[in-house]
Short mmCIF file of C-alpha atoms in Angstrom, two decimals:
data_model
loop_
_atom_site.label_atom_id
_atom_site.label_comp_id
_atom_site.label_asym_id
_atom_site.label_seq_id
_atom_site.Cartn_x
_atom_site.Cartn_y
_atom_site.Cartn_z
CA MET A 1 -32.65 35.44 -9.39
CA ILE A 2 -30.14 32.94 -7.95
CA LYS A 3 -30.19 32.80 -4.17
CA MET A 4 -26.74 33.33 -2.68
CA ASN A 5 -26.54 30.59 -0.11
CA LYS A 6 -23.88 30.42 2.59
CA PHE A 7 -21.66 28.10 0.56
CA PHE A 8 -21.71 30.44 -2.40
CA ILE A 9 -20.86 33.44 -0.23
CA ILE A 10 -18.00 31.61 1.52
CA LEU A 11 -16.67 30.33 -1.82
CA SER A 12 -16.78 33.85 -3.19
CA ALA A 13 -14.82 35.17 -0.21
CA ILE A 14 -12.20 32.47 -0.61
CA LEU A 15 -11.80 33.16 -4.30
CA ILE A 16 -11.44 36.91 -3.75
CA TYR A 17 -8.68 36.18 -1.25
CA GLN A 18 -6.96 33.68 -3.55
CA THR A 19 -6.91 35.99 -6.55
CA SER A 20 -6.00 39.15 -4.62
CA ASN A 21 -2.34 39.00 -5.72
CA CYS A 22 -3.42 39.44 -9.37
CA SER A 23 -6.41 41.44 -10.52
CA ALA A 24 -9.05 39.07 -11.94
CA ASP A 25 -12.34 39.63 -13.73
CA THR A 26 -14.84 40.80 -11.13
CA VAL A 27 -18.57 40.10 -11.32
CA THR A 28 -20.78 42.20 -9.02
CA PHE A 29 -24.28 40.89 -8.39
CA LYS A 30 -27.45 42.87 -7.84
CA ASN A 31 -27.43 41.81 -4.17
CA LYS A 32 -24.03 43.60 -3.86
CA GLN A 33 -22.04 40.35 -3.50
CA SER A 34 -19.09 39.95 -5.84
CA MET A 35 -16.99 37.12 -7.24
CA GLU A 36 -13.62 37.06 -8.92
CA GLY A 37 -12.47 34.67 -11.61
CA VAL A 38 -11.67 34.49 -15.29
CA ILE A 39 -14.51 34.87 -17.78
CA THR A 40 -14.18 32.09 -20.34
CA GLU A 41 -17.42 32.63 -22.28
CA GLU A 42 -19.93 35.41 -22.72
CA ALA A 43 -23.38 34.94 -24.23
CA GLU A 44 -26.44 37.11 -24.46
CA ASN A 45 -28.14 35.54 -21.41
CA TYR A 46 -25.21 34.28 -19.33
CA ILE A 47 -21.47 34.26 -18.71
CA ILE A 48 -19.20 31.40 -17.66
CA LEU A 49 -16.70 32.19 -14.92
CA ASP A 50 -13.65 29.97 -14.28
CA ILE A 51 -13.00 29.94 -10.52
CA GLY A 52 -10.07 27.52 -10.53
CA CYS A 53 -11.79 24.58 -8.87
CA GLY A 54 -14.43 24.59 -11.64
CA THR A 55 -16.65 26.88 -13.65
CA ILE A 56 -19.92 28.61 -12.79
CA THR A 57 -22.61 29.67 -15.24
CA LEU A 58 -24.08 33.01 -14.15
CA PRO A 59 -27.33 34.40 -15.63
CA ARG A 60 -27.01 38.03 -16.70
CA THR A 61 -30.28 38.80 -14.88
CA ASP A 62 -28.37 38.36 -11.57
CA ILE A 63 -25.42 40.53 -12.60
CA ASP A 64 -25.15 44.24 -11.87
CA SER A 65 -21.74 44.90 -13.43
CA ILE A 66 -18.60 43.23 -14.77
CA LYS A 67 -15.07 44.59 -14.39
CA LYS A 68 -12.59 42.86 -16.68
CA SER A 69 -8.91 42.42 -15.97
CA SER A 70 -6.06 42.50 -18.46
CA SER A 71 -5.19 39.37 -20.43
CA PRO A 72 -1.71 38.96 -18.81
CA ALA A 73 -3.26 39.16 -15.33
CA ASN A 74 -5.82 36.51 -16.24
CA THR A 75 -3.09 34.29 -17.64
CA ALA A 76 -1.14 34.56 -14.39
CA ILE A 77 -4.24 33.71 -12.38
CA VAL A 78 -5.00 30.65 -14.51
CA GLU A 79 -1.39 29.44 -14.17
CA ASN A 80 -1.69 29.79 -10.41
CA TRP A 81 -4.96 27.84 -10.47
CA LYS A 82 -3.38 25.13 -12.61
CA LYS A 83 -1.02 24.56 -9.71
CA GLN A 84 -3.56 24.95 -6.92
CA TYR A 85 -6.39 23.05 -8.62
CA PHE A 86 -4.03 20.87 -10.62
CA GLU A 87 -6.42 17.90 -10.91
CA ASN A 88 -9.14 19.97 -12.63
CA TYR A 89 -7.10 20.82 -15.71
CA PRO A 90 -6.33 18.51 -18.65
CA ALA A 91 -2.81 17.08 -18.89
CA PRO A 92 -0.53 18.03 -21.81
CA THR A 93 -0.55 14.57 -23.48
CA GLN A 94 -2.63 11.39 -23.43
CA GLU A 95 0.07 9.54 -21.47
CA ASP A 96 0.18 12.34 -18.93
CA GLN A 97 -3.63 12.28 -18.71
CA LYS A 98 -3.51 8.56 -17.81
CA LEU A 99 -1.22 9.42 -14.91
CA LEU A 100 -3.47 12.27 -13.85
CA ASP A 101 -6.58 10.07 -13.94
CA GLU A 102 -4.83 7.40 -11.87
CA PHE A 103 -3.69 10.05 -9.39
CA LYS A 104 -7.26 11.38 -9.00
CA GLU A 105 -8.49 7.84 -8.33
CA LEU A 106 -5.80 7.42 -5.68
CA GLN A 107 -6.92 10.66 -4.02
CA SER A 108 -10.52 9.46 -4.05
CA GLU A 109 -9.57 6.07 -2.57
CA LYS A 110 -7.49 7.72 0.14
CA SER A 111 -10.40 9.88 1.30
CA LYS A 112 -12.58 6.77 1.61
CA LEU A 113 -9.99 5.00 3.77
CA THR A 114 -9.82 7.63 6.54
CA GLY A 115 -12.55 5.90 8.55
CA ASP A 116 -10.96 2.49 7.99
CA ILE A 117 -7.66 3.63 9.49
CA ALA A 118 -9.32 4.91 12.68
CA ARG A 119 -11.51 1.80 12.93
CA LYS A 120 -8.52 -0.53 12.52
CA ASP A 121 -6.75 1.03 15.53
CA ARG A 122 -9.83 0.42 17.66
CA VAL A 123 -10.19 -3.16 16.41
CA ILE A 124 -6.54 -4.01 17.16
CA LYS A 125 -6.84 -2.63 20.70
CA GLU A 126 -9.99 -4.64 21.37
CA ILE A 127 -8.42 -7.82 19.97
CA SER A 128 -5.39 -7.35 22.21
CA MET A 129 -7.51 -6.68 25.30
CA THR A 130 -9.73 -9.72 24.64
CA GLN A 131 -6.76 -12.00 23.90
CA ARG A 132 -5.21 -11.04 27.24
CA LYS A 133 -8.40 -12.17 29.01
CA ILE A 134 -8.36 -15.66 27.44
CA PRO A 135 -5.81 -17.28 29.85
CA GLU A 136 -7.76 -15.94 32.84
CA LEU A 137 -11.05 -17.28 31.45
CA GLN A 138 -9.45 -20.65 30.70
CA GLU A 139 -8.04 -20.86 34.21
CA GLU A 140 -11.44 -19.96 35.68
CA GLN A 141 -13.08 -22.73 33.65
CA ASN A 142 -10.36 -25.26 34.61
CA ALA A 143 -10.62 -24.37 38.31
CA ILE A 144 -14.39 -24.90 38.30
CA GLY A 145 -13.87 -28.18 36.42
CA ARG A 146 -11.38 -29.41 39.02
CA ASN A 147 -13.78 -28.45 41.81
CA LEU A 148 -16.60 -30.26 40.03
CA LYS A 149 -14.53 -33.42 39.68
CA SER A 150 -13.84 -33.52 43.40
CA THR A 151 -17.51 -33.00 44.32
CA ASP A 152 -19.77 -36.00 44.96
CA ALA A 153 -22.84 -35.65 42.74
CA VAL A 154 -24.92 -37.79 45.12
CA LYS A 155 -23.84 -36.64 48.57
CA ASP A 156 -23.58 -32.95 47.69
CA ILE A 157 -26.04 -32.58 44.83
CA LEU A 158 -26.77 -28.87 45.47
CA LYS A 159 -23.10 -27.90 45.30
CA TYR A 160 -22.60 -30.16 42.28
CA ASN A 161 -25.50 -28.58 40.37
CA ASN A 162 -24.28 -25.05 41.19
CA LEU A 163 -20.81 -25.94 39.92
CA VAL A 164 -22.30 -27.30 36.68
CA ILE A 165 -24.10 -23.96 36.20
CA GLU A 166 -20.85 -22.06 36.96
CA LEU A 167 -18.93 -24.27 34.53
CA ASN A 168 -21.46 -23.61 31.78
CA LEU A 169 -21.31 -19.87 32.43
CA ALA A 170 -17.49 -19.90 32.41
CA GLY A 171 -17.52 -21.87 29.16
CA SER A 172 -20.00 -19.41 27.68
CA LYS A 173 -17.81 -16.43 28.61
CA LEU A 174 -14.77 -18.13 27.05
CA ARG A 175 -16.65 -18.94 23.84
CA GLU A 176 -17.96 -15.37 23.63
CA ALA A 177 -14.42 -14.02 23.97
CA VAL A 178 -13.08 -16.41 21.30
CA ASP A 179 -16.01 -15.61 18.97
CA ARG A 180 -15.47 -11.89 19.49
CA ILE A 181 -11.78 -12.23 18.61
CA ARG A 182 -12.68 -14.11 15.42
CA GLU A 183 -15.28 -11.49 14.51
CA LEU A 184 -12.81 -8.65 15.06
CA GLN A 185 -10.05 -10.48 13.19
CA GLY A 186 -12.44 -10.91 10.25
CA GLU A 187 -13.18 -7.19 10.31
CA GLN A 188 -9.48 -6.38 10.53
CA GLU A 189 -8.72 -8.64 7.56
CA LYS A 190 -11.29 -6.78 5.43
CA ILE A 191 -9.84 -3.40 6.45
CA ASP A 192 -6.29 -4.65 5.87
CA SER A 193 -7.30 -5.89 2.43
CA ARG A 194 -8.62 -2.46 1.45
CA LEU A 195 -5.57 -0.69 2.88
CA THR A 196 -3.19 -3.14 1.21
CA ASP A 197 -4.94 -2.71 -2.15
CA TYR A 198 -4.53 1.05 -1.83
CA ILE A 199 -0.86 0.84 -0.83
CA ASN A 200 -0.11 -1.59 -3.68
CA ARG A 201 -1.82 0.76 -6.10
CA PHE A 202 0.10 3.67 -4.58
CA MET A 203 3.42 1.86 -5.04
CA ASP A 204 2.50 0.98 -8.64
CA PHE A 205 1.73 4.64 -9.29
CA ARG A 206 5.07 5.61 -7.83
CA GLU A 207 6.72 3.30 -10.37
CA MET A 208 4.56 4.75 -13.16
CA ILE A 209 5.81 8.25 -12.35
CA ALA A 210 9.43 7.09 -12.25
CA GLN A 211 9.02 5.33 -15.61
CA ARG A 212 7.29 8.30 -17.20
CA LYS A 213 10.04 10.64 -15.99
CA LYS A 214 12.62 8.42 -17.73
CA GLU A 215 10.58 8.56 -20.92
CA ILE A 216 10.15 12.35 -21.01
CA ALA A 217 13.84 12.81 -20.16
CA SER A 218 14.62 11.44 -23.64
CA GLU A 219 11.77 13.36 -25.30
CA LYS A 220 11.46 17.00 -26.28
CA THR A 221 9.20 18.38 -23.59
CA ASN A 222 7.48 21.75 -23.61
CA PRO A 223 7.27 24.15 -20.63
CA GLU A 224 3.65 23.13 -20.05
CA GLN A 225 4.68 19.50 -19.61
CA ASN A 226 7.49 20.41 -17.22
CA THR A 227 5.02 22.46 -15.17
CA PHE A 228 2.58 19.54 -15.18
CA TYR A 229 5.17 17.15 -13.72
CA ASN A 230 6.35 19.65 -11.13
CA ASN A 231 2.74 20.09 -10.00
CA LEU A 232 2.13 16.33 -10.04
CA LYS A 233 5.21 15.76 -7.91
CA GLU A 234 4.06 18.32 -5.33
CA LYS A 235 0.60 16.76 -5.11
CA PHE A 236 2.00 13.23 -4.97
CA ASP A 237 4.42 14.21 -2.20
CA GLU A 238 1.42 15.40 -0.17
CA LEU A 239 -0.27 12.03 -0.70
CA GLN A 240 2.96 10.21 0.11
CA LYS A 241 3.18 11.80 3.57
CA ASP A 242 0.53 9.34 4.78
CA ILE A 243 2.55 6.27 3.74
CA LYS A 244 5.43 4.94 5.79
CA TYR A 245 7.78 3.10 3.45
CA GLN A 246 10.66 0.96 4.71
CA GLU A 247 13.31 -1.05 2.87
CA VAL A 248 15.10 -3.52 5.12
CA GLY A 249 18.12 -5.55 4.05
CA PHE A 250 18.04 -9.33 4.46
CA THR A 251 20.34 -12.30 4.19
CA LYS A 252 19.57 -15.76 2.87
CA CYS A 253 19.91 -19.12 4.54
CA GLN A 254 18.70 -22.64 3.77
CA GLU A 255 15.34 -21.90 5.40
CA GLY A 256 14.78 -18.69 3.41
CA VAL A 257 15.04 -14.93 3.97
CA VAL A 258 16.43 -13.76 7.34
CA VAL A 259 15.91 -10.30 8.87
CA ALA A 260 16.95 -8.66 12.12
CA VAL A 261 14.02 -8.07 14.49
CA SER A 262 13.85 -6.02 17.67
CA PHE A 263 11.51 -7.50 20.31
CA ASN A 264 9.83 -5.27 22.89
CA GLY A 265 12.43 -2.60 22.16
CA LYS A 266 15.16 -4.44 24.09
CA VAL A 267 16.10 -7.79 22.51
CA ASP A 268 17.41 -8.29 18.97
CA ALA A 269 17.04 -11.58 17.12
CA MET A 270 17.42 -13.04 13.64
CA MET A 271 14.15 -14.36 12.20
CA VAL A 272 13.20 -16.26 9.03
CA VAL A 273 10.40 -14.48 7.14
CA ASP A 274 7.58 -17.01 6.84
CA THR A 275 4.46 -15.78 5.02
CA GLY A 276 2.86 -19.20 5.48
CA ALA A 277 2.89 -18.97 9.29
CA ALA A 278 -0.18 -17.42 10.89
CA LEU A 279 1.80 -16.61 14.02
CA THR A 280 5.32 -15.43 14.69
CA VAL A 281 7.18 -18.38 16.22
CA ILE A 282 9.98 -17.94 18.76
CA SER A 283 12.27 -20.38 20.52
CA GLU A 284 12.23 -20.96 24.29
CA ASN A 285 15.72 -19.44 24.35
CA LEU A 286 14.47 -16.20 22.80
CA ALA A 287 11.48 -16.23 25.17
CA ALA A 288 13.89 -16.48 28.11
CA ARG A 289 15.88 -13.51 26.78
CA LEU A 290 12.56 -11.65 26.72
CA GLU A 291 12.07 -12.71 30.36
CA ILE A 292 9.10 -14.89 29.47
CA ALA A 293 9.03 -18.20 31.35
CA ALA A 294 7.42 -20.59 28.86
CA ASN A 295 6.38 -23.03 31.61
CA LYS A 296 4.38 -20.27 33.30
CA VAL A 297 2.45 -19.23 30.18
CA LYS A 298 -1.09 -20.53 30.65
CA GLN A 299 -2.49 -20.40 27.11
CA ASP A 300 -1.73 -23.65 25.29
CA ILE A 301 -2.15 -23.85 21.52
CA GLU A 302 -1.26 -26.29 18.75
CA LEU A 303 0.65 -25.42 15.59
CA ILE A 304 0.18 -27.26 12.32
CA LEU A 305 3.45 -27.59 10.39
CA ALA A 306 3.89 -27.62 6.61
CA ASP A 307 4.03 -31.44 6.59
CA GLY A 308 0.71 -31.65 8.45
CA SER A 309 2.20 -32.65 11.79
CA ARG A 310 1.14 -30.87 14.99
CA ILE A 311 3.27 -29.53 17.81
CA PRO A 312 2.30 -27.98 21.16
CA ALA A 313 3.12 -24.32 21.81
CA LYS A 314 2.45 -21.51 24.25
CA PHE A 315 0.62 -18.41 23.04
CA VAL A 316 1.82 -14.97 24.13
CA ILE A 317 1.27 -11.39 23.03
CA LEU A 318 4.50 -9.46 22.57
CA ASP A 319 4.45 -5.73 23.24
CA SER A 320 6.18 -4.81 19.98
CA LEU A 321 8.19 -6.12 17.06
CA LYS A 322 10.31 -3.86 14.90
CA VAL A 323 11.99 -4.58 11.56
CA GLY A 324 14.08 -1.61 10.49
CA GLY A 325 11.75 1.34 11.09
CA ALA A 326 8.58 -0.75 10.66
CA GLU A 327 6.97 -1.48 14.04
CA ALA A 328 3.83 -3.38 15.08
CA LYS A 329 2.33 -3.44 18.56
CA SER A 330 0.66 -6.33 20.43
CA VAL A 331 1.88 -9.10 18.14
CA GLY A 332 0.69 -12.67 18.76
CA ALA A 333 3.47 -15.25 19.00
CA ALA A 334 3.96 -18.94 19.73
CA ILE A 335 6.76 -20.28 21.95
CA VAL A 336 7.93 -23.71 20.82
CA LYS A 337 10.28 -26.34 22.19
CA VAL A 338 11.20 -27.82 18.81
CA LYS A 339 14.66 -27.19 17.45
CA ILE A 340 14.98 -23.89 15.56
CA PRO A 341 17.48 -23.82 12.64
CA ASN A 342 20.99 -22.72 13.60
CA GLY A 343 21.68 -19.00 13.37
CA VAL A 344 18.05 -17.93 13.75
CA ASP A 345 15.70 -17.48 16.69
CA GLY A 346 12.37 -18.21 15.04
CA PHE A 347 9.99 -17.36 12.22
CA LEU A 348 8.48 -13.95 11.48
CA GLY A 349 4.89 -14.80 10.60
CA MET A 350 1.73 -13.05 9.48
CA SER A 351 0.85 -11.83 12.98
CA PHE A 352 3.55 -9.21 12.28
CA LEU A 353 3.50 -9.01 8.47
CA LYS A 354 -0.28 -8.49 8.22
CA ASN A 355 0.25 -4.98 9.61
CA PHE A 356 1.98 -4.00 6.36
CA SER A 357 1.84 -4.23 2.63
CA PHE A 358 5.03 -6.16 1.92
CA SER A 359 7.14 -7.45 -0.94
CA MET A 360 10.66 -8.71 -1.49
CA ASP A 361 13.24 -7.48 -3.94
CA MET A 362 15.40 -10.58 -4.32
CA THR A 363 17.91 -8.76 -6.55
CA LYS A 364 18.63 -5.99 -4.04
CA GLN A 365 17.93 -8.33 -1.09
CA LYS A 366 15.41 -5.93 0.42
CA LEU A 367 12.21 -6.59 2.36
CA ILE A 368 9.83 -3.71 1.55
CA LEU A 369 7.24 -2.85 4.22
CA SER A 370 4.65 -0.10 3.70
CA ARG A 371 1.60 1.10 5.62
CA PHE A 372 -0.34 4.16 6.67
CA LYS A 373 1.31 6.25 9.36
#
């Protein structure tokens, strides 16, 4: 006799509840438990019961009695299951089945990414916190270095040796922080790659549905196919709730594509989209509008331009950048003194764009930004 484990009992209870609106076939077991479904096959030693989310083979030795429902009631139940357990039923045509298979793969991928999304939030917070410590660690190292320079290694050897130890420790702390940032950034890149692959696949699927709808609009479709697409749309809409999709208009200038950007929720600026720039680059004028005094920023960096030349810059972390409805927090940026092209305030680089899956529709002049909510 089959043992009725907890899962089986719970599943049975759920199914009885789900089919209570229409009378289904009812199988009563010798242990007095019962299960409702639609009997799809009866043999001498077993029966097969369709329970919507799959089928169960039940040996007759475990069964006490069977109460069968009418054929119309069973048909109604199966139609309800086709909607509820849509993915478990074959599609009307081969083309529709391709869409269904792709949809099931998307669902599977999405479930695997749940942990990645939570981990990414933690990684970004730790990167931001560690980056904010870098100027303080650099200043600590520089202060010890200045003190060491002014100390006579012969006359005050004890103090000198202690300062050397302090300098080494300060340098070690700075290197650890930088190494940790690199490690976290590497982890974030891997997560972003997986999320971006999913979103790109999601957007491709969205186009597949739109294309298939155009095709069937010109074809003679049967009621079953119409039901299939209505069910697919409902399921896809559920999946789509997790994706934030933004289309933002842009203009063109000699330097490229220009979009409006809101900085820290209070200052608007026009920025050239630059996918080749690791950091977002802003002018000193824009920094001043953001109430950032460039000469007081302690973290010095060097930017390498497209022609290979290098320019000095100041590194800051901006609270937020927003393009249309797409917002990213704690965005790294470089403040530069070099002349920024007329009409723009800087370059929107990957420190912002990496937070999204992005593409450009040059015909409609739209920047498309997508990511998980």
